[in-house]
Amino acid sequence: MLSLSDKQVDSIYSSQVKTRFADVDLIIGCGDLAYYYLEFVVSMLNVPLYYVRGNHSNLVEHTSLGFKTHPHGGTDLHRRVINRHGMILAGVEGSLRYRKGPFQYSQAEMWAHVLRITPRLLRNRALYGRYLDIFVSHAPPWGIHDKPDLPHQGIKAFRWLLETFKPRYHFHGHIHVYRQDTQTVTQYLSTTVINTYGCRETQVELFNRSSTSPGLQRDVGNQEITED
């Protein structure tokens, strides 16, 4: 799995990406990336993209070919739960509100986003024996990889989600990394929390939908999508 956020990486926005990430079978976008950039990666790797928007994402992106309101070829995960051949994904966009602009929310509004997907997560437990495999967001959870200033504080509802629904992975962006000793991967209870600033390739091991033992999940094609 290739996860991307916040920073355009030259080696990815080039013909090298097809060779370097030949084994990637899924792309996760964690926000604050141009739509044309995400479309390029999708077209080069020819694999599915699931994404959320960040607080610097544009409502409309103007290009020489016209305007875009989303990356073509991608699926917006905001307030959605998707079962992709046994791989259960869900997502919430944006960061805490600190100025005027789109894709910014209060802590209370973030709680509303998480509670919106809660019934489907509970249903997953009944159907598949677990709630969620991969949670995707732009902002980090409260107290993990976040910072004390308002724009970069974590989301309290996300931490509750990790404690309650126990996804195997939580991919996020938003927190820029400038030092090599910055912690970007944290194990919190059952969840590996990953700050994917720039790009990160992850070998994702998930529970197979029809099995109780873990194994590598390589999936193609959507099974179910719930929308807001």
C-alpha positions as semicolon CSV with decimal commas, in nm:
position;residue;x (nm);y (nm);z (nm)
1;M;0,000;0,000;0,000
2;L;0,123;0,349;-0,088
3;S;0,002;0,633;0,134
4;L;0,050;1,001;0,043
5;S;-0,011;1,336;0,211
6;D;0,081;1,704;0,236
7;K;0,393;1,711;0,016
8;Q;0,447;1,643;-0,354
9;V;0,738;1,400;-0,387
10;D;0,944;1,447;-0,704
11;S;1,029;1,078;-0,739
12;I;0,658;0,994;-0,731
13;Y;0,552;1,267;-0,971
14;S;0,774;1,113;-1,240
15;S;0,802;0,803;-1,457
16;Q;1,007;0,641;-1,177
17;V;0,695;0,575;-0,974
18;K;0,586;0,284;-1,192
19;T;0,911;0,097;-1,132
20;R;0,966;0,197;-0,772
21;F;0,615;0,100;-0,658
22;A;0,540;-0,184;-0,899
23;D;0,407;-0,405;-0,617
24;V;0,164;-0,148;-0,478
25;D;-0,201;-0,250;-0,516
26;L;-0,373;0,032;-0,326
27;I;-0,319;0,408;-0,279
28;I;-0,432;0,601;0,028
29;G;-0,449;0,982;0,012
30;C;-0,443;1,157;0,350
31;G;-0,507;1,510;0,228
32;D;-0,348;1,839;0,119
33;L;-0,238;1,709;-0,220
34;A;-0,334;1,846;-0,561
35;Y;-0,595;1,645;-0,745
36;Y;-0,378;1,631;-1,058
37;Y;-0,096;1,477;-0,849
38;L;-0,320;1,201;-0,717
39;E;-0,458;1,139;-1,066
40;F;-0,105;1,102;-1,202
41;V;-0,015;0,838;-0,945
42;V;-0,339;0,648;-1,010
43;S;-0,283;0,652;-1,385
44;M;0,078;0,538;-1,355
45;L;0,018;0,257;-1,106
46;N;-0,329;0,163;-1,233
47;V;-0,457;0,076;-0,887
48;P;-0,747;0,211;-0,676
49;L;-0,721;0,533;-0,477
50;Y;-0,909;0,607;-0,155
51;Y;-0,865;0,955;-0,012
52;V;-0,976;1,226;0,227
53;R;-0,922;1,599;0,189
54;G;-0,706;1,813;0,415
55;N;-0,749;2,167;0,545
56;H;-0,542;2,301;0,254
57;S;-0,728;2,105;-0,012
58;N;-0,908;2,311;-0,274
59;L;-1,281;2,313;-0,333
60;V;-1,201;2,370;-0,700
61;E;-0,867;2,312;-0,868
62;H;-0,808;2,502;-1,191
63;T;-0,590;2,337;-1,457
64;S;-0,512;2,388;-1,823
65;L;-0,774;2,122;-1,900
66;G;-1,045;2,288;-1,694
67;F;-1,148;2,268;-1,330
68;K;-1,151;1,971;-1,093
69;T;-1,346;1,921;-0,773
70;H;-1,194;1,581;-0,696
71;P;-0,926;1,347;-0,828
72;H;-1,073;1,138;-1,108
73;G;-1,029;0,768;-1,048
74;G;-1,042;0,804;-0,669
75;T;-1,303;0,731;-0,402
76;D;-1,372;0,990;-0,132
77;L;-1,373;0,816;0,208
78;H;-1,513;1,106;0,412
79;R;-1,791;0,973;0,638
80;R;-1,794;0,648;0,444
81;V;-1,730;0,285;0,529
82;I;-1,619;0,063;0,244
83;N;-1,571;-0,311;0,235
84;R;-1,331;-0,380;-0,048
85;H;-1,320;-0,757;-0,086
86;G;-1,271;-0,808;0,286
87;M;-1,063;-0,496;0,353
88;I;-1,275;-0,257;0,559
89;L;-1,187;0,112;0,524
90;A;-1,338;0,431;0,666
91;G;-1,231;0,795;0,669
92;V;-1,283;1,149;0,795
93;E;-1,145;1,459;0,623
94;G;-1,006;1,787;0,752
95;S;-0,849;1,935;1,063
96;L;-0,958;2,149;1,356
97;R;-1,097;2,486;1,255
98;Y;-0,849;2,768;1,310
99;R;-0,939;3,013;1,031
100;K;-1,197;3,063;0,759
101;G;-1,186;2,798;0,490
102;P;-1,318;2,457;0,389
103;F;-1,247;2,118;0,545
104;Q;-1,205;2,253;0,899
105;Y;-1,421;2,145;1,191
106;S;-1,462;2,182;1,565
107;Q;-1,400;1,888;1,796
108;A;-1,779;1,853;1,825
109;E;-1,818;1,839;1,447
110;M;-1,546;1,574;1,429
111;W;-1,743;1,372;1,684
112;A;-2,047;1,403;1,456
113;H;-1,845;1,271;1,161
114;V;-1,726;0,969;1,358
115;L;-2,070;0,898;1,503
116;R;-2,213;0,911;1,149
117;I;-2,013;0,599;1,054
118;T;-2,055;0,421;1,389
119;P;-2,370;0,221;1,296
120;R;-2,195;0,073;0,995
121;L;-1,889;-0,017;1,204
122;L;-2,114;-0,197;1,451
123;R;-2,278;-0,380;1,162
124;N;-1,935;-0,488;1,039
125;R;-1,872;-0,654;1,374
126;A;-2,184;-0,864;1,332
127;L;-2,111;-0,950;0,968
128;Y;-1,733;-0,995;0,963
129;G;-1,625;-1,038;1,325
130;R;-1,446;-0,700;1,339
131;Y;-1,533;-0,335;1,302
132;L;-1,265;-0,181;1,083
133;D;-0,926;-0,253;0,926
134;I;-0,800;0,084;0,802
135;F;-0,900;0,430;0,924
136;V;-0,790;0,722;0,705
137;S;-0,785;1,086;0,814
138;H;-0,598;1,407;0,755
139;A;-0,557;1,509;1,119
140;P;-0,398;1,276;1,376
141;P;-0,574;1,137;1,681
142;W;-0,561;1,330;2,007
143;G;-0,227;1,283;2,183
144;I;-0,059;1,082;1,905
145;H;0,175;1,263;1,664
146;D;-0,014;1,590;1,722
147;K;0,112;1,927;1,845
148;P;-0,014;2,173;2,110
149;D;-0,105;2,457;1,873
150;L;-0,471;2,465;1,766
151;P;-0,419;2,397;1,391
152;H;-0,224;2,079;1,467
153;Q;-0,405;1,942;1,769
154;G;-0,532;1,587;1,735
155;I;-0,894;1,481;1,719
156;K;-1,051;1,341;2,036
157;A;-1,312;1,143;1,843
158;F;-1,039;0,966;1,645
159;R;-0,873;0,844;1,964
160;W;-1,209;0,713;2,084
161;L;-1,256;0,539;1,749
162;L;-0,919;0,364;1,786
163;E;-1,003;0,253;2,140
164;T;-1,353;0,136;2,052
165;F;-1,331;-0,009;1,702
166;K;-0,966;-0,121;1,701
167;P;-0,863;-0,079;1,335
168;R;-0,539;-0,248;1,240
169;Y;-0,404;0,077;1,089
170;H;-0,472;0,450;1,111
171;F;-0,310;0,652;0,831
172;H;-0,303;1,030;0,872
173;G;-0,119;1,337;0,743
174;H;-0,126;1,705;0,850
175;I;0,181;1,689;1,078
176;H;0,482;1,792;0,873
177;V;0,809;1,615;0,941
178;Y;1,128;1,821;0,941
179;R;1,356;1,611;1,164
180;Q;1,473;1,256;1,109
181;D;1,409;1,167;1,473
182;T;1,041;1,266;1,455
183;Q;0,819;0,976;1,557
184;T;0,590;0,889;1,266
185;V;0,478;0,536;1,360
186;T;0,314;0,460;1,694
187;Q;0,148;0,146;1,821
188;Y;-0,162;0,245;2,020
189;L;-0,348;-0,052;2,162
190;S;-0,448;-0,264;1,858
191;T;-0,373;0,009;1,602
192;T;-0,057;0,108;1,419
193;V;-0,085;0,485;1,374
194;I;0,117;0,611;1,076
195;N;0,195;0,971;0,982
196;T;0,235;0,939;0,608
197;Y;0,377;1,289;0,543
198;G;0,513;1,285;0,189
199;C;0,484;0,917;0,109
200;R;0,512;0,583;0,278
201;E;0,491;0,227;0,150
202;T;0,337;-0,019;0,396
203;Q;0,302;-0,394;0,378
204;V;-0,050;-0,423;0,513
205;E;-0,158;-0,743;0,682
206;L;-0,526;-0,774;0,753
207;F;-0,774;-1,032;0,862
208;N;-0,926;-1,217;0,572
209;R;-1,302;-1,170;0,561
210;S;-1,370;-1,543;0,567
211;S;-1,100;-1,635;0,818
212;T;-1,009;-1,564;1,180
213;S;-0,635;-1,571;1,111
214;P;-0,432;-1,279;0,979
215;G;-0,293;-1,280;0,630
216;L;-0,182;-1,047;0,353
217;Q;-0,484;-0,896;0,182
218;R;-0,459;-0,810;-0,188
219;D;-0,796;-0,684;-0,303
220;V;-0,962;-0,565;-0,621
221;G;-1,307;-0,415;-0,670
222;N;-1,554;-0,259;-0,429
223;Q;-1,813;-0,472;-0,257
224;E;-2,012;-0,222;-0,054
225;I;-2,010;0,154;-0,009
226;T;-2,211;0,363;0,234
227;E;-2,239;0,732;0,159
228;D;-2,330;1,040;0,359
